[in-house]
Amino acid sequence: MRGIFGLALILALAVNTVSAFSNKVFLIRHGEKPANHNVTGLSAQGEERAQCLRHVFGASSGYDIGYIIVEDYKSDGSRDRPYETVEPLAKDLGLTIDHHCSKDDTKCAKDSIKSYADNNNGNILVCWEHQELGKIGAALGGKFDYPSDHFNLIYEIYHKDLTSNSPYSENCPGLDN
């Protein structure tokens, strides 16, 4: 019996250290995609959103983004939307986009975020495919389902939980639902 309680205590402590850091994590979906789903890259609206995010998360925004992580893209150009969505912002901020985790590797994303947070104070921007984005959020302590018909929502995780105002809009003029 005592062994079960000891194991439960160890597991509880492990769960509590999953994302025990003070950085804020902002999770967004990639920009709009072309109507033809066989075409890679962003649509014209997606390109507009990428430009808008330069202002939403830029240096004067107060978001204090120090790290940007996106799913890895393939050499044929597929899965490149998250990268293309944050590329203008990353250039403005002088940041290199981390794109070494595959789309469905939640553990890689969580571990990369935690590794950055363990050594840095800046906040974190995650841009991913919407279904996997919710899984990453859950791994960080903030479970949510990103609606498939939206591209404008920001989910914010702080101290292993969604903030009370999550989700909220990026407020990109002419683009947001």
GROMACS .gro file of C-alpha atoms in nm:
model
  177
    1MET     CA    1   0.000   0.000   0.000
    2ARG     CA    2   0.279   0.239   0.091
    3GLY     CA    3   0.444   0.162  -0.244
    4ILE     CA    4   0.133   0.276  -0.431
    5PHE     CA    5   0.125   0.607  -0.241
    6GLY     CA    6   0.497   0.656  -0.305
    7LEU     CA    7   0.447   0.595  -0.676
    8ALA     CA    8   0.150   0.833  -0.680
    9LEU     CA    9   0.362   1.102  -0.513
   10ILE     CA   10   0.642   1.059  -0.766
   11LEU     CA   11   0.395   1.079  -1.055
   12ALA     CA   12   0.231   1.388  -0.908
   13LEU     CA   13   0.568   1.560  -0.876
   14ALA     CA   14   0.657   1.462  -1.233
   15VAL     CA   15   0.330   1.605  -1.365
   16ASN     CA   16   0.387   1.929  -1.175
   17THR     CA   17   0.727   1.976  -1.339
   18VAL     CA   18   0.603   1.916  -1.694
   19SER     CA   19   0.592   2.285  -1.773
   20ALA     CA   20   0.681   2.456  -1.447
   21PHE     CA   21   0.823   2.776  -1.592
   22SER     CA   22   0.721   3.138  -1.579
   23ASN     CA   23   0.735   3.223  -1.950
   24LYS     CA   24   0.405   3.280  -2.124
   25VAL     CA   25   0.332   3.055  -2.421
   26PHE     CA   26   0.117   3.188  -2.704
   27LEU     CA   27  -0.026   2.930  -2.942
   28ILE     CA   28  -0.157   3.029  -3.285
   29ARG     CA   29  -0.265   2.850  -3.598
   30HIS     CA   30  -0.086   2.906  -3.927
   31GLY     CA   31  -0.229   3.164  -4.167
   32GLU     CA   32  -0.507   3.094  -4.414
   33LYS     CA   33  -0.442   2.834  -4.681
   34PRO     CA   34  -0.534   2.833  -5.051
   35ALA     CA   35  -0.876   2.698  -5.149
   36ASN     CA   36  -0.697   2.425  -5.345
   37HIS     CA   37  -0.559   2.209  -5.065
   38ASN     CA   38  -0.302   2.056  -5.302
   39VAL     CA   39  -0.125   2.393  -5.320
   40THR     CA   40   0.140   2.459  -5.056
   41GLY     CA   41   0.199   2.788  -4.884
   42LEU     CA   42  -0.033   3.060  -4.767
   43SER     CA   43  -0.324   3.218  -4.950
   44ALA     CA   44  -0.331   3.595  -5.006
   45GLN     CA   45  -0.521   3.623  -4.675
   46GLY     CA   46  -0.259   3.407  -4.505
   47GLU     CA   47   0.014   3.638  -4.636
   48GLU     CA   48  -0.181   3.935  -4.496
   49ARG     CA   49  -0.206   3.760  -4.160
   50ALA     CA   50   0.170   3.695  -4.159
   51GLN     CA   51   0.224   4.068  -4.209
   52CYS     CA   52  -0.031   4.154  -3.940
   53LEU     CA   53   0.144   3.929  -3.687
   54ARG     CA   54   0.450   4.152  -3.720
   55HIS     CA   55   0.245   4.414  -3.536
   56VAL     CA   56   0.051   4.179  -3.307
   57PHE     CA   57   0.364   4.015  -3.161
   58GLY     CA   58   0.630   4.270  -3.266
   59ALA     CA   59   0.894   4.428  -3.046
   60SER     CA   60   0.666   4.712  -2.934
   61SER     CA   61   0.367   4.486  -2.865
   62GLY     CA   62   0.442   4.389  -2.506
   63TYR     CA   63   0.435   4.017  -2.587
   64ASP     CA   64   0.815   3.997  -2.545
   65ILE     CA   65   0.858   3.700  -2.781
   66GLY     CA   66   1.203   3.546  -2.742
   67TYR     CA   67   1.146   3.208  -2.907
   68ILE     CA   68   0.936   3.092  -3.200
   69ILE     CA   69   0.872   2.726  -3.270
   70VAL     CA   70   0.680   2.575  -3.561
   71GLU     CA   71   0.634   2.227  -3.701
   72ASP     CA   72   0.901   2.118  -3.946
   73TYR     CA   73   0.822   2.158  -4.314
   74LYS     CA   74   0.893   1.905  -4.585
   75SER     CA   75   1.135   1.951  -4.875
   76ASP     CA   76   0.843   1.944  -5.122
   77GLY     CA   77   0.700   2.258  -4.957
   78SER     CA   78   0.423   2.085  -4.769
   79ARG     CA   79   0.365   2.176  -4.406
   80ASP     CA   80   0.533   2.512  -4.463
   81ARG     CA   81   0.238   2.731  -4.361
   82PRO     CA   82   0.336   2.771  -3.993
   83TYR     CA   83   0.689   2.873  -4.092
   84GLU     CA   84   0.565   3.118  -4.355
   85THR     CA   85   0.314   3.262  -4.108
   86VAL     CA   86   0.578   3.370  -3.855
   87GLU     CA   87   0.875   3.430  -4.086
   88PRO     CA   88   0.821   3.809  -4.125
   89LEU     CA   89   0.783   3.844  -3.746
   90ALA     CA   90   1.095   3.638  -3.678
   91LYS     CA   91   1.296   3.855  -3.917
   92ASP     CA   92   1.171   4.170  -3.744
   93LEU     CA   93   1.263   4.030  -3.402
   94GLY     CA   94   1.597   3.889  -3.518
   95LEU     CA   95   1.496   3.538  -3.413
   96THR     CA   96   1.569   3.205  -3.576
   97ILE     CA   97   1.257   2.992  -3.610
   98ASP     CA   98   1.292   2.651  -3.447
   99HIS     CA   99   1.137   2.401  -3.688
  100HIS     CA  100   1.301   2.072  -3.595
  101CYS     CA  101   0.992   1.897  -3.453
  102SER     CA  102   0.765   1.699  -3.683
  103LYS     CA  103   0.398   1.798  -3.703
  104ASP     CA  104   0.272   1.524  -3.472
  105ASP     CA  105   0.563   1.513  -3.226
  106THR     CA  106   0.403   1.678  -2.924
  107LYS     CA  107   0.681   1.560  -2.694
  108CYS     CA  108   0.948   1.726  -2.909
  109ALA     CA  109   0.754   2.054  -2.907
  110LYS     CA  110   0.695   2.041  -2.530
  111ASP     CA  111   1.057   1.951  -2.457
  112SER     CA  112   1.187   2.228  -2.686
  113ILE     CA  113   0.962   2.485  -2.521
  114LYS     CA  114   1.067   2.372  -2.174
  115SER     CA  115   1.435   2.373  -2.271
  116TYR     CA  116   1.408   2.732  -2.391
  117ALA     CA  117   1.208   2.836  -2.084
  118ASP     CA  118   1.457   2.677  -1.843
  119ASN     CA  119   1.730   2.909  -1.972
  120ASN     CA  120   1.554   3.224  -2.097
  121ASN     CA  121   1.301   3.483  -1.983
  122GLY     CA  122   1.139   3.571  -2.317
  123ASN     CA  123   0.793   3.449  -2.400
  124ILE     CA  124   0.723   3.176  -2.653
  125LEU     CA  125   0.520   3.174  -2.974
  126VAL     CA  126   0.403   2.839  -3.109
  127CYS     CA  127   0.256   2.826  -3.461
  128TRP     CA  128   0.126   2.487  -3.573
  129GLU     CA  129  -0.148   2.297  -3.752
  130HIS     CA  130  -0.470   2.348  -3.556
  131GLN     CA  131  -0.542   1.988  -3.447
  132GLU     CA  132  -0.190   1.931  -3.320
  133LEU     CA  133  -0.184   2.276  -3.157
  134GLY     CA  134  -0.443   2.163  -2.903
  135LYS     CA  135  -0.230   1.859  -2.818
  136ILE     CA  136   0.073   2.079  -2.756
  137GLY     CA  137  -0.142   2.302  -2.536
  138ALA     CA  138  -0.257   1.999  -2.337
  139ALA     CA  139   0.104   1.884  -2.293
  140LEU     CA  140   0.181   2.227  -2.145
  141GLY     CA  141  -0.121   2.216  -1.915
  142GLY     CA  142  -0.377   2.415  -2.116
  143LYS     CA  143  -0.618   2.182  -2.292
  144PHE     CA  144  -0.821   2.330  -2.581
  145ASP     CA  145  -0.958   2.240  -2.922
  146TYR     CA  146  -0.872   2.494  -3.190
  147PRO     CA  147  -1.179   2.546  -3.412
  148SER     CA  148  -1.120   2.436  -3.771
  149ASP     CA  149  -1.297   2.741  -3.914
  150HIS     CA  150  -1.075   3.002  -3.742
  151PHE     CA  151  -0.726   3.129  -3.813
  152ASN     CA  152  -0.724   3.426  -3.576
  153LEU     CA  153  -0.721   3.290  -3.222
  154ILE     CA  154  -0.447   3.322  -2.964
  155TYR     CA  155  -0.441   3.074  -2.678
  156GLU     CA  156  -0.223   3.181  -2.387
  157ILE     CA  157  -0.075   2.943  -2.132
  158TYR     CA  158   0.080   3.075  -1.814
  159HIS     CA  159   0.186   2.862  -1.516
  160LYS     CA  160   0.048   2.543  -1.673
  161ASP     CA  161  -0.301   2.676  -1.742
  162LEU     CA  162  -0.492   2.870  -2.004
  163THR     CA  163  -0.534   3.231  -1.906
  164SER     CA  164  -0.888   3.341  -1.829
  165ASN     CA  165  -0.907   3.548  -2.148
  166SER     CA  166  -0.807   3.260  -2.380
  167PRO     CA  167  -0.875   3.244  -2.662
  168TYR     CA  168  -0.867   3.597  -2.790
  169SER     CA  169  -0.838   3.745  -3.137
  170GLU     CA  170  -0.523   3.855  -3.317
  171ASN     CA  171  -0.734   4.153  -3.435
  172CYS     CA  172  -0.598   4.156  -3.788
  173PRO     CA  173  -0.810   4.412  -3.977
  174GLY     CA  174  -1.027   4.256  -4.247
  175LEU     CA  175  -0.922   3.900  -4.160
  176ASP     CA  176  -1.062   3.803  -3.822
  177ASN     CA  177  -1.393   3.619  -3.786
   0.00000   0.00000   0.00000
